[in-house]
PDB file of C-alpha atoms in Angstrom:
ATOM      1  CA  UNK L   1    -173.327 -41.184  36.463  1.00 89.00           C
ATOM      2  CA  UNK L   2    -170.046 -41.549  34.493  1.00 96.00           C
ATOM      3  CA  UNK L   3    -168.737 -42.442  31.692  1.00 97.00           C
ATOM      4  CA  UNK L   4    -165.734 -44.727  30.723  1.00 97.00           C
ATOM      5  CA  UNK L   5    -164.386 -45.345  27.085  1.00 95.00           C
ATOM      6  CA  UNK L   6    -163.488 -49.036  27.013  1.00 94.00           C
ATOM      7  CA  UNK L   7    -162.768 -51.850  24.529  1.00 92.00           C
ATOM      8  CA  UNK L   8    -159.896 -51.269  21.531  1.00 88.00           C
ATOM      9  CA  UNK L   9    -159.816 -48.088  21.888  1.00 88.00           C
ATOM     10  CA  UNK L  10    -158.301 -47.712  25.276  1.00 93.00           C
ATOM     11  CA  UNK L  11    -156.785 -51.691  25.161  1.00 91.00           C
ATOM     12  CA  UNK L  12    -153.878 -50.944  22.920  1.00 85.00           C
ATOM     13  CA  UNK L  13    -155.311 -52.673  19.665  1.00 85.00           C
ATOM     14  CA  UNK L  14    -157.841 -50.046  18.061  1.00 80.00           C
ATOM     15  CA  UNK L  15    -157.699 -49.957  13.983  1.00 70.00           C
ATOM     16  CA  UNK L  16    -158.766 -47.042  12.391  1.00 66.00           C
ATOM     17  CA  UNK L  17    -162.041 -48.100  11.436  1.00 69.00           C
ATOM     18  CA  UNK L  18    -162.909 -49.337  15.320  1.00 73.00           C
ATOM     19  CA  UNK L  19    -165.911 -48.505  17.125  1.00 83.00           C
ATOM     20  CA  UNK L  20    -165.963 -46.637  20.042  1.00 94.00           C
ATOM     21  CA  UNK L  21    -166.828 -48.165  23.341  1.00 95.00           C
ATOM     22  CA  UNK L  22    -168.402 -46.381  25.549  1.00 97.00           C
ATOM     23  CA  UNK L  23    -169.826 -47.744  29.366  1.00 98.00           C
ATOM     24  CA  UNK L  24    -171.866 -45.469  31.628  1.00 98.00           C
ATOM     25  CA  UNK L  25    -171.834 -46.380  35.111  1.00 97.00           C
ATOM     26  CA  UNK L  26    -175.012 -45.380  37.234  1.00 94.00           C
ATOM     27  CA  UNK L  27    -174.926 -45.876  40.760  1.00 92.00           C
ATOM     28  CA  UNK L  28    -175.634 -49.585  41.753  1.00 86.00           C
ATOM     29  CA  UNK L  29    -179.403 -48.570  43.199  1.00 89.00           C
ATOM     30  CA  UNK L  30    -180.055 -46.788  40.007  1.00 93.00           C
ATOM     31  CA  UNK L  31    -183.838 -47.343  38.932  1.00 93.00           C
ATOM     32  CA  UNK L  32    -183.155 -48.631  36.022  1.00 95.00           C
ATOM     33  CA  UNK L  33    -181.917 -51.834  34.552  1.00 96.00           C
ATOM     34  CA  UNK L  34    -179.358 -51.492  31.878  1.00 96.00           C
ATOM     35  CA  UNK L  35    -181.843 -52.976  29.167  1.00 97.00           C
ATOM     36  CA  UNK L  36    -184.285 -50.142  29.814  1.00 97.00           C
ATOM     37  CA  UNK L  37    -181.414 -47.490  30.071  1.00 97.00           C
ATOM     38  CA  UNK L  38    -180.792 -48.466  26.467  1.00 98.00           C
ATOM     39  CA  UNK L  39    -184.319 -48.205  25.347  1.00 97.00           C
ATOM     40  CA  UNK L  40    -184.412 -44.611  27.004  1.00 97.00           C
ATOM     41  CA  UNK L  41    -181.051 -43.280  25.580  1.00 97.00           C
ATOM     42  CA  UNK L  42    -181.512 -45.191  22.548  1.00 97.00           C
ATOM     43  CA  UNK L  43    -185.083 -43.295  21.832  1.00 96.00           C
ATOM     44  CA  UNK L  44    -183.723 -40.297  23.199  1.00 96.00           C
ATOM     45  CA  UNK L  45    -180.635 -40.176  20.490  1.00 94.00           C
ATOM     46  CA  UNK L  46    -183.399 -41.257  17.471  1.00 93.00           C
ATOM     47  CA  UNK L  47    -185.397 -37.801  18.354  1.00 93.00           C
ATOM     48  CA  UNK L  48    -182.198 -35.624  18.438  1.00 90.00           C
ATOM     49  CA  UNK L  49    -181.523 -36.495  14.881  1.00 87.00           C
ATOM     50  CA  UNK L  50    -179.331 -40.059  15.334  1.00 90.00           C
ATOM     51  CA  UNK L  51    -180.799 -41.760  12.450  1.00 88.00           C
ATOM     52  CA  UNK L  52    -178.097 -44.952  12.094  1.00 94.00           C
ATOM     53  CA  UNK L  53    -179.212 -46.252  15.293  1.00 97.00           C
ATOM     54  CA  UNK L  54    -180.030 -50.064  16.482  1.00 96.00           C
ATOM     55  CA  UNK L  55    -180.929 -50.692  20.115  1.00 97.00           C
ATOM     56  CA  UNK L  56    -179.990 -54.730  20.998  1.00 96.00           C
ATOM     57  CA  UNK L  57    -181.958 -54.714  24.121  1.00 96.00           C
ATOM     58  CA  UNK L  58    -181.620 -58.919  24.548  1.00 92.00           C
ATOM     59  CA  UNK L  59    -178.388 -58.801  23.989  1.00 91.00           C
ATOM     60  CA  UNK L  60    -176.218 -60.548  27.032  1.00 89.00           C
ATOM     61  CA  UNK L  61    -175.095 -57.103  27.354  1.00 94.00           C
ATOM     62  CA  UNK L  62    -177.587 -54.559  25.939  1.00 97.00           C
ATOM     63  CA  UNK L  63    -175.991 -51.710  23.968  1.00 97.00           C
ATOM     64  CA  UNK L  64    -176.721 -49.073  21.293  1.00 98.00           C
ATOM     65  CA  UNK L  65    -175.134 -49.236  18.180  1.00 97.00           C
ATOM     66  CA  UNK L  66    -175.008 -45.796  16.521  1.00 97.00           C
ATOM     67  CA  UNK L  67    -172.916 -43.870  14.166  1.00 94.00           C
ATOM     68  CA  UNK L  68    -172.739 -40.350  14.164  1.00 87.00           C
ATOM     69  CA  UNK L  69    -174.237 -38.596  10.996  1.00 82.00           C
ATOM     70  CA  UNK L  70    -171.470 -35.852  10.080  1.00 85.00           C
ATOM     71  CA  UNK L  71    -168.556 -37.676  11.377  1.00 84.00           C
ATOM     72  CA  UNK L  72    -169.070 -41.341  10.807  1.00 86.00           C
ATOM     73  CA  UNK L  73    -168.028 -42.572  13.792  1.00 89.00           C
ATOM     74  CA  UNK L  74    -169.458 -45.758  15.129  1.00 93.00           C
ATOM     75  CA  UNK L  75    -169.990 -45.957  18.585  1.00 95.00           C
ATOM     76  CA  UNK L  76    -171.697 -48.643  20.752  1.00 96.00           C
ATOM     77  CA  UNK L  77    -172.989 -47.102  24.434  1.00 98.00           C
ATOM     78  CA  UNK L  78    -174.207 -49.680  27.263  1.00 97.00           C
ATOM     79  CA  UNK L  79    -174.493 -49.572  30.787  1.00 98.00           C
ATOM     80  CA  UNK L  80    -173.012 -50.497  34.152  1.00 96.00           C
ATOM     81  CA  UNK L  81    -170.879 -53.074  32.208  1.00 96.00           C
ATOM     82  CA  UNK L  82    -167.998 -53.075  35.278  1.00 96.00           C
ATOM     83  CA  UNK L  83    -166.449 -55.480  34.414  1.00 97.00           C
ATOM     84  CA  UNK L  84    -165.789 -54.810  30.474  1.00 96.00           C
ATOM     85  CA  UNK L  85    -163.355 -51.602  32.014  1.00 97.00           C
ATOM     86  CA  UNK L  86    -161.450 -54.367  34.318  1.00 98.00           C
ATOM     87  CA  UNK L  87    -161.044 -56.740  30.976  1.00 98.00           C
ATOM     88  CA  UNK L  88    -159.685 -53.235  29.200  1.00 97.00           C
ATOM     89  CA  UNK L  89    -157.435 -52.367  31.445  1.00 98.00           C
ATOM     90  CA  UNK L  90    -155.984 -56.562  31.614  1.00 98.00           C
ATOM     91  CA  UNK L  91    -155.241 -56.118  27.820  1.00 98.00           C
ATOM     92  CA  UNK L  92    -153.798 -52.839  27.875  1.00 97.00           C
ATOM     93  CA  UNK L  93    -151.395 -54.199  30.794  1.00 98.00           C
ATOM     94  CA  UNK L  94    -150.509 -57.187  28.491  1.00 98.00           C
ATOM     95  CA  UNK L  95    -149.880 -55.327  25.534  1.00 96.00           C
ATOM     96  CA  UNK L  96    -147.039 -52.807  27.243  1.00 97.00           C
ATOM     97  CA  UNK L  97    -145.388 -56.196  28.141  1.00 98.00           C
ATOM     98  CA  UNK L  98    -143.899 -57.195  24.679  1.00 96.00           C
ATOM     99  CA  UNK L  99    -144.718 -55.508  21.077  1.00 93.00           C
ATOM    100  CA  UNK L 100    -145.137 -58.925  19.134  1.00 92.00           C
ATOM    101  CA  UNK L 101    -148.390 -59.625  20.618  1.00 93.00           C
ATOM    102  CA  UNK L 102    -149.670 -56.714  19.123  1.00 90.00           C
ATOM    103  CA  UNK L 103    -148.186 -57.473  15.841  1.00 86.00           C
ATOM    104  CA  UNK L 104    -149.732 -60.568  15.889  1.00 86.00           C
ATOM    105  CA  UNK L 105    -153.682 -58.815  15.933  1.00 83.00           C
ATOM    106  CA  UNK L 106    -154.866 -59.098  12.568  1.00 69.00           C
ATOM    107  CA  UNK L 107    -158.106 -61.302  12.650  1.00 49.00           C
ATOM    108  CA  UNK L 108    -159.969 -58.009  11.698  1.00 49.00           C
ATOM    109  CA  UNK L 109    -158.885 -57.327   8.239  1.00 48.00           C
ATOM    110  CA  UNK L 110    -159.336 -61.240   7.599  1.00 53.00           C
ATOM    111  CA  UNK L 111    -162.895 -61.329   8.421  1.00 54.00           C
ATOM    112  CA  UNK L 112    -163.156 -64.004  10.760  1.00 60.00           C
ATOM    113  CA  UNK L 113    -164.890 -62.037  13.836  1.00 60.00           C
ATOM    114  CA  UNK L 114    -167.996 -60.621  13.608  1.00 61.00           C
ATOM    115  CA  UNK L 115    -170.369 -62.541  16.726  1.00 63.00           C
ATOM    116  CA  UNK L 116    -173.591 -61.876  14.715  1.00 56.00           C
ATOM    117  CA  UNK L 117    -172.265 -64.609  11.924  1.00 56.00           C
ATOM    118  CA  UNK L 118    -171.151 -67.087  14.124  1.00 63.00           C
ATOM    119  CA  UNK L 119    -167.077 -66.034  14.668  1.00 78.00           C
ATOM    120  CA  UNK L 120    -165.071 -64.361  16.531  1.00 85.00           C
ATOM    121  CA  UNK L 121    -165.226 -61.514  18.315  1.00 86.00           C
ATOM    122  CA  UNK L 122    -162.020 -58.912  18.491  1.00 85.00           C
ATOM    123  CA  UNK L 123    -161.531 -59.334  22.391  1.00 91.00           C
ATOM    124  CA  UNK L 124    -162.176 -63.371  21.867  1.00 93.00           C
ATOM    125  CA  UNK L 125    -159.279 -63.387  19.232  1.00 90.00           C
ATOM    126  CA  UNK L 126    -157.221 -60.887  21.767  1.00 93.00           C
ATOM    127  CA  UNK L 127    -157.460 -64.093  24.450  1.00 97.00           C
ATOM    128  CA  UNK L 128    -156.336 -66.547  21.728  1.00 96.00           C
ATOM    129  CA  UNK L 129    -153.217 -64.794  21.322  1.00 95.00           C
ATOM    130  CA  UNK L 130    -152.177 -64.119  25.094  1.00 98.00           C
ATOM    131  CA  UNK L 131    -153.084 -67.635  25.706  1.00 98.00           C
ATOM    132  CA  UNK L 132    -150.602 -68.905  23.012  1.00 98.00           C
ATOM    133  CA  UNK L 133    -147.808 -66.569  24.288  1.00 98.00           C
ATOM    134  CA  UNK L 134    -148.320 -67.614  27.482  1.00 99.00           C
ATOM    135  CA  UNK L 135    -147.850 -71.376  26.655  1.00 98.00           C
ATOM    136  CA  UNK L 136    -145.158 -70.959  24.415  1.00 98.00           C
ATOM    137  CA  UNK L 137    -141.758 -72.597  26.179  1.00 97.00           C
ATOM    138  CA  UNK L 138    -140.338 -70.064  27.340  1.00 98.00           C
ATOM    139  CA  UNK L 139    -143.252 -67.784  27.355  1.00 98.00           C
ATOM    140  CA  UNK L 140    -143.667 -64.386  25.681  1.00 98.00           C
ATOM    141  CA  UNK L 141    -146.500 -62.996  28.478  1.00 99.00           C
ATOM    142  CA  UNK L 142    -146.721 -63.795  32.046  1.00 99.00           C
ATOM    143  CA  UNK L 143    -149.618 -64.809  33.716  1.00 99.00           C
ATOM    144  CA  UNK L 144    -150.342 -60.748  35.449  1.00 99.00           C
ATOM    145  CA  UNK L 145    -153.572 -62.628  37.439  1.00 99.00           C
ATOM    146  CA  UNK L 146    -151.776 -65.547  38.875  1.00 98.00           C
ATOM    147  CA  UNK L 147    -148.343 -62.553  39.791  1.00 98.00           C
ATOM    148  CA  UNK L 148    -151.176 -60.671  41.838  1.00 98.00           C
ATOM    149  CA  UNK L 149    -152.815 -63.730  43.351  1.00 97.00           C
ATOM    150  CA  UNK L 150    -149.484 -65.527  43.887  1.00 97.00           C
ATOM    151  CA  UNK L 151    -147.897 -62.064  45.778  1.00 97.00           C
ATOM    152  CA  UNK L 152    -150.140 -59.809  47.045  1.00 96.00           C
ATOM    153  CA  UNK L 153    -153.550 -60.703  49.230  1.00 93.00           C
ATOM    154  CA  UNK L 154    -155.468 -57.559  48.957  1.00 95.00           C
ATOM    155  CA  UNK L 155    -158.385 -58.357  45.943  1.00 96.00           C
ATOM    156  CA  UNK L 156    -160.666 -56.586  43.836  1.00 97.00           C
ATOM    157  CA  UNK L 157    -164.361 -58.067  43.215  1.00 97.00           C
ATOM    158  CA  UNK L 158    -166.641 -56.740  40.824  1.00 96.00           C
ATOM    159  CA  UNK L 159    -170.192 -58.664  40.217  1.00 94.00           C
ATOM    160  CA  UNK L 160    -168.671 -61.126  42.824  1.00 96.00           C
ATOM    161  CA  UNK L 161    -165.560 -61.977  40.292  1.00 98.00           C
ATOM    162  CA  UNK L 162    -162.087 -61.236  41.464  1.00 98.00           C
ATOM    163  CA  UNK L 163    -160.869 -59.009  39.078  1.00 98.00           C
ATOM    164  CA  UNK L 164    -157.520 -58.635  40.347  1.00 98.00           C
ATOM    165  CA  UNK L 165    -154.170 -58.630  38.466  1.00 99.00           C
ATOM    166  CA  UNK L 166    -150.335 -57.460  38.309  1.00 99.00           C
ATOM    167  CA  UNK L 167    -150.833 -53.959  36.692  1.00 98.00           C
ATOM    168  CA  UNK L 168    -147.388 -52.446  37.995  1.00 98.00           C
ATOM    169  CA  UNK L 169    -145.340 -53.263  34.461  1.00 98.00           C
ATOM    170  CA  UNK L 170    -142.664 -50.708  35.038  1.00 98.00           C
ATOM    171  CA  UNK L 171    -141.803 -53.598  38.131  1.00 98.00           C
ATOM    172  CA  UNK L 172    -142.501 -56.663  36.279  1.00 98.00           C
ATOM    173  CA  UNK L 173    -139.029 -57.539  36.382  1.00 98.00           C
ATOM    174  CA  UNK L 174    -139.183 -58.478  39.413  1.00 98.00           C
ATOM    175  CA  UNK L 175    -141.418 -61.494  39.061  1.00 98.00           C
ATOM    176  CA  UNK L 176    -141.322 -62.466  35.781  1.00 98.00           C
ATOM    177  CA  UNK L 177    -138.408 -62.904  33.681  1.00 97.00           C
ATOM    178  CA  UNK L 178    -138.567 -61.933  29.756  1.00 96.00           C
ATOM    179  CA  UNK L 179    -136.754 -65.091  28.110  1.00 97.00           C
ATOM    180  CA  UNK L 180    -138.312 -65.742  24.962  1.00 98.00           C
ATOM    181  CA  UNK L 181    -136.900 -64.265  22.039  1.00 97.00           C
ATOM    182  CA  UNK L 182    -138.407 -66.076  19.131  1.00 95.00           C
ATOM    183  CA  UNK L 183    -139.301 -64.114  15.780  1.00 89.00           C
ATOM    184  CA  UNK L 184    -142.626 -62.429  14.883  1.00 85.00           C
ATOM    185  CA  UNK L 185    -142.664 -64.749  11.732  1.00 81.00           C
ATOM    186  CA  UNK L 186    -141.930 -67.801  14.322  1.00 87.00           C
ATOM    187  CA  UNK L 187    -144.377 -66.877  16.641  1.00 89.00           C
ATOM    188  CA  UNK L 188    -147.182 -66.346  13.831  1.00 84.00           C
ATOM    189  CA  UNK L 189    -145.912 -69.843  12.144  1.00 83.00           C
ATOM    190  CA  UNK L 190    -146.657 -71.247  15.425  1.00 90.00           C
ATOM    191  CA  UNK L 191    -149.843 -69.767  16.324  1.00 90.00           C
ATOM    192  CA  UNK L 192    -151.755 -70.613  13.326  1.00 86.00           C
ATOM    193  CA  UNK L 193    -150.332 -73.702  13.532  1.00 89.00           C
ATOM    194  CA  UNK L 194    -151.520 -74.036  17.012  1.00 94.00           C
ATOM    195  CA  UNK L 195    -155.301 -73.288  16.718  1.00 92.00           C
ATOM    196  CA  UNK L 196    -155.628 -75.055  13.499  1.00 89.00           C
ATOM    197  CA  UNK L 197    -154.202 -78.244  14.398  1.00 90.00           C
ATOM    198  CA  UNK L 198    -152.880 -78.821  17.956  1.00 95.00           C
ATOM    199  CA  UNK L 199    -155.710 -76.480  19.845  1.00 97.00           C
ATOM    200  CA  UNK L 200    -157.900 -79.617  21.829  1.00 97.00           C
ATOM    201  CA  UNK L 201    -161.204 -78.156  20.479  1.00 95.00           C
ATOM    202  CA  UNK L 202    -163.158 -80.893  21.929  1.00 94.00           C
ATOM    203  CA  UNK L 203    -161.741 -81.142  25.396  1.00 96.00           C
ATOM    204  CA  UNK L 204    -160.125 -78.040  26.075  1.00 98.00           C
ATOM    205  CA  UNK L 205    -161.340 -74.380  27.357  1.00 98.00           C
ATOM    206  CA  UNK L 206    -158.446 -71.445  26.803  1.00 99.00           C
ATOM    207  CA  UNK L 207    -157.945 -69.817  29.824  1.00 99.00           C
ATOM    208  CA  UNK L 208    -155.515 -66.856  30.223  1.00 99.00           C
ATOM    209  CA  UNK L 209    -156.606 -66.140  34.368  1.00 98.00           C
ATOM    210  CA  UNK L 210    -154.773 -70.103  34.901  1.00 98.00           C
ATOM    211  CA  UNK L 211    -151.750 -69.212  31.919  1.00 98.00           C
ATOM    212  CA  UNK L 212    -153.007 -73.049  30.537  1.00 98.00           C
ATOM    213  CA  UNK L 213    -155.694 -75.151  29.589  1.00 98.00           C
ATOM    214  CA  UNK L 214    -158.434 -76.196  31.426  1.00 98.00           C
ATOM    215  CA  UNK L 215    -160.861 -78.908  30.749  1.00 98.00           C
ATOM    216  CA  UNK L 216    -164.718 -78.863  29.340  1.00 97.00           C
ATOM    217  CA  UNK L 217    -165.649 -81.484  31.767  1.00 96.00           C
ATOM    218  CA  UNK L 218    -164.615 -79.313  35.079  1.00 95.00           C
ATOM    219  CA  UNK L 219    -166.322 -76.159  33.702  1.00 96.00           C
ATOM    220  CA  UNK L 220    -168.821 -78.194  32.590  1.00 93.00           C
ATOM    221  CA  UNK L 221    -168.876 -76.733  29.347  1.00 95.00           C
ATOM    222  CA  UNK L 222    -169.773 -79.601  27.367  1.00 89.00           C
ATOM    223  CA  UNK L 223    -172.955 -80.910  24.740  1.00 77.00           C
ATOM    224  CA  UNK L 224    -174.298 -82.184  28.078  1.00 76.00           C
ATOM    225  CA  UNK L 225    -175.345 -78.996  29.258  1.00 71.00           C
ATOM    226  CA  UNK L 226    -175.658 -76.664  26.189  1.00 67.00           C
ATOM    227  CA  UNK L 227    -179.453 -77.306  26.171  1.00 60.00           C
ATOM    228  CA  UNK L 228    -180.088 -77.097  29.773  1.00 54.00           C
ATOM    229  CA  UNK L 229    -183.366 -75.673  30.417  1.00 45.00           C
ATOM    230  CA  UNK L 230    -182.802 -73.797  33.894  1.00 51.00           C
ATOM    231  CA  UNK L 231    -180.639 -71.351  31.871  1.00 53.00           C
ATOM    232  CA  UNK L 232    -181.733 -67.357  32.596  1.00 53.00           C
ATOM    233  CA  UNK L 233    -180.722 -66.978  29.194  1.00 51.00           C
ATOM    234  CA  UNK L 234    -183.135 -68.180  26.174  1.00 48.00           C
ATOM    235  CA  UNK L 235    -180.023 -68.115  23.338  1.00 53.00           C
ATOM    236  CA  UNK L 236    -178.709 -71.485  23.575  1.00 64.00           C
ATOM    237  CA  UNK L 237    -174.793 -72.290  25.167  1.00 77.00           C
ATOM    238  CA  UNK L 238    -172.565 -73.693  22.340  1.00 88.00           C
ATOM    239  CA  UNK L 239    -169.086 -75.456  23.185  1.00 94.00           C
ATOM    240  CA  UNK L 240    -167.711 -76.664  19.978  1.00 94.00           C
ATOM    241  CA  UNK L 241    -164.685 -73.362  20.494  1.00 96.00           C
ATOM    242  CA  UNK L 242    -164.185 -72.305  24.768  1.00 97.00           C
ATOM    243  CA  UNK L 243    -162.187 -69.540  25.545  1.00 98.00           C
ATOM    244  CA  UNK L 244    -162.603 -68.662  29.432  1.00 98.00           C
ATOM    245  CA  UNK L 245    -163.189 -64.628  29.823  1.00 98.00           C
ATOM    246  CA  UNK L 246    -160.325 -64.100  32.119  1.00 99.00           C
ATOM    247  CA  UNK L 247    -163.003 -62.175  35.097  1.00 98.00           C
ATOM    248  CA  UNK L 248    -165.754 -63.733  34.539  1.00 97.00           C
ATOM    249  CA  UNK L 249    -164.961 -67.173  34.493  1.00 97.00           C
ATOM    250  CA  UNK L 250    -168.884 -68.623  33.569  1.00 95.00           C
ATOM    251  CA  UNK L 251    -168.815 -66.538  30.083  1.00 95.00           C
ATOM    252  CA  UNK L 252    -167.458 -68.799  27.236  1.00 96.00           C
ATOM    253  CA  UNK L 253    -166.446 -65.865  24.548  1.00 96.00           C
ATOM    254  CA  UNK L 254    -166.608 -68.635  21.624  1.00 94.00           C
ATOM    255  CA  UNK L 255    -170.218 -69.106  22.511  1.00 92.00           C
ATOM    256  CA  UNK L 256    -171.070 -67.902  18.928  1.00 89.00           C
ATOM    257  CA  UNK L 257    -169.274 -70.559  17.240  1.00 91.00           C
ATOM    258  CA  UNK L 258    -170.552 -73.016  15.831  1.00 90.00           C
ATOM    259  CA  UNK L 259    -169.901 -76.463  13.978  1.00 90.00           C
ATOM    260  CA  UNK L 260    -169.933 -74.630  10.342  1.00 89.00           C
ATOM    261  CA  UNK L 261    -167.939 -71.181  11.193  1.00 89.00           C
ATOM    262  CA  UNK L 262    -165.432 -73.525  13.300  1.00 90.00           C
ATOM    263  CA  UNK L 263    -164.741 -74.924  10.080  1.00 89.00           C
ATOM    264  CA  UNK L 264    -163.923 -71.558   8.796  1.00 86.00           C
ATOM    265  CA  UNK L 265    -161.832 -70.507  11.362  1.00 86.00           C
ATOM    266  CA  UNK L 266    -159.299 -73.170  11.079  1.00 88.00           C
ATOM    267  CA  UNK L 267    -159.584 -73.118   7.518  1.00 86.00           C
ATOM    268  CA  UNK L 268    -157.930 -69.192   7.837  1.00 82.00           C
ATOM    269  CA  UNK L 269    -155.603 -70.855  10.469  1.00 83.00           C
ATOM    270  CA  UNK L 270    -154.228 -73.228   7.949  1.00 85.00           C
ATOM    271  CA  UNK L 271    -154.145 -71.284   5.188  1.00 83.00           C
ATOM    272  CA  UNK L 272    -152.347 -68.837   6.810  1.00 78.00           C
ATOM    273  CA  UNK L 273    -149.649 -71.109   8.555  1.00 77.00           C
ATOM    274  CA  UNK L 274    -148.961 -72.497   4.895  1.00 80.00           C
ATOM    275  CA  UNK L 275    -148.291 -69.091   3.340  1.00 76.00           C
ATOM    276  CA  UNK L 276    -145.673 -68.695   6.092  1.00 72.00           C
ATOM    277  CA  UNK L 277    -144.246 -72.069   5.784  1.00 72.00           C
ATOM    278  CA  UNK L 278    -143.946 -71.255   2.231  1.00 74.00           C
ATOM    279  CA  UNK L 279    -142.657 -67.617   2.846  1.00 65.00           C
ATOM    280  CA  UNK L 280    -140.024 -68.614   5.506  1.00 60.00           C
ATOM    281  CA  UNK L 281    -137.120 -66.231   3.828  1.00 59.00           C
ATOM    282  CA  UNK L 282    -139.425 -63.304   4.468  1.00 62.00           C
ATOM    283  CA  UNK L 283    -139.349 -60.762   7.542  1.00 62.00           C
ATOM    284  CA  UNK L 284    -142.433 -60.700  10.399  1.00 60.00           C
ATOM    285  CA  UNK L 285    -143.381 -57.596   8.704  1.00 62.00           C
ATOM    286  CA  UNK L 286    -144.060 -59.257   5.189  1.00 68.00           C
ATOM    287  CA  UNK L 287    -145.249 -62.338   6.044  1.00 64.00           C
ATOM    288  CA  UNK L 288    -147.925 -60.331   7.898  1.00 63.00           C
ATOM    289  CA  UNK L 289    -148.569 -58.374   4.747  1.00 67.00           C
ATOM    290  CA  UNK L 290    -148.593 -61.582   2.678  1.00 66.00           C
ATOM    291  CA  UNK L 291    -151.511 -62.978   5.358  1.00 63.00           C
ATOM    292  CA  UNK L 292    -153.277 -60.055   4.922  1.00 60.00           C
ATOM    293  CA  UNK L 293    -153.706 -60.005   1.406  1.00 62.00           C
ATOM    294  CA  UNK L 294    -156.990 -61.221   0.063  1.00 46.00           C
TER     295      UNK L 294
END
């Protein structure tokens, strides 16, 4: 076996009270399934002591959330997730690219992302913000799957999804061209603005893999199917908020959202893009500050 940190930790966007990720890869005939290596570890950690322990064995990805008794870390361990270390390397690439995406992470301290209440999760809000900068005119990120596809023909599969990107930043240059130099308080004006007004929540899927939109109707990620009843899964599909995970293309990361928490979430959107409008003399820097306040 080994085992891989992943997640914000090794991403580029940890905050200082962020769990650690941690994957452990058995080898593919291992005799286990990853549900059952939880229950085993997860047991196992309970009778050495681990008393701040819950085991989510039905989760789409089972995982142990624990925290560590003497140094309060939080930690959540799962198993032969491959393909959550190919998403963590994809945002760590896109965050060397330009600093203001970075800058622009703050749905954390606002609230708005914890998947057990219906919002949004940190790596879903991560996607909302490369797919913005990548729209923008001229963009601030590149498309780094599209570079790979679009130049080079030897691909990486993992779970049957090509996984493949640009990861040579250093060389970027030479296919993509940095042009946009709009402000950090520009870009956040524009962001909020985006996903609370202009965002085509009932059409529209975000997809950072294509650099654009694509539609509901071609992913078939509409009403029609949520309720399907040949789904492996038993927790229903919900498509009122699609953002495409950038791998694997059939997970919807809004899947948690629904009707009343979409509400929410472009309620914070709008609130925040008026307290820039209304802040426009002050630098990225404090008009972040100003968001952030409660």
């Amino acid at each position: 076996s080994k085992i891989y940190r992943y997640g914000s930790i090794e991403n580029g966007f940890s905050l200082s009270d962020g769990d650690i990720d941690i994957c452990i890869l058995n080898k593919d005939d291992f005799k286990y399934t990853p549900a059952q290596c939880v229950e085993i570890l997860g047991e196992k950690l309970k009778n050495n002591g681990i008393n701040d322990i819950k085991l989510l064995i039905r989760a789409r990805v089972p995982i142990i959330k624990m925290k560590d008794n003497k140094s309060g870390i939080s930690c959540d361990i799962g198993f032969q997730n491959k393909l959550a270390i190919q998403n963590t390397k994809l945002i760590n690439a896109y965050s060397k690219i330009d600093e203001r995406f970075q800058q622009m992470y703050w749905s954390k301290i606002k609230n708005i992302n914890e998947p057990y209440m219906g919002t949004l999760s940190s790596y879903c809000f991560i996607l909302m913000i490369i797919h913005f900068l990548q729209i923008r005119k001229p963009p601030v990120l590149p498309n780094l799957q599209n570079i790979y596809l679009n130049n080079f023909d030897k691909y990486e599969f993992v779970d049957n999804f090509n996984v493949s990107f640009f990861e040579d930043i250093e060389n970027l240059h030479k296919y993509w061209s940095k042009d946009n130099n709009e402000s950090l308080g520009k870009l956040l004006v524009e962001f909020f603005k985006y996903y609370a007004n202009d965002f085509p929540y009932i059409s529209g899927v975000a997809s950072i893999r294509t650099g654009n939109i694509v539609s509901k109707e071609e992913k078939e990620w509409t009403k029609e199917h949520q309720f399907e009843t040949n789904k492996t899964n038993t927790i229903k599909d919900r498509y009122w908020f699609c953002v495409e995970d950038p791998f694997e293309i059939t997970h919807n990361l809004g899947r948690p959202v629904d009707k009343k928490s979409l509400f929410k979430i472009r309620g914070e959107f709008l609130k925040a893009a008026k307290i820039i409008n209304n802040k426009s003399s002050l630098s990225g820097s404090q008009i972040l500050d100003k968001i952030l306040e409660k």
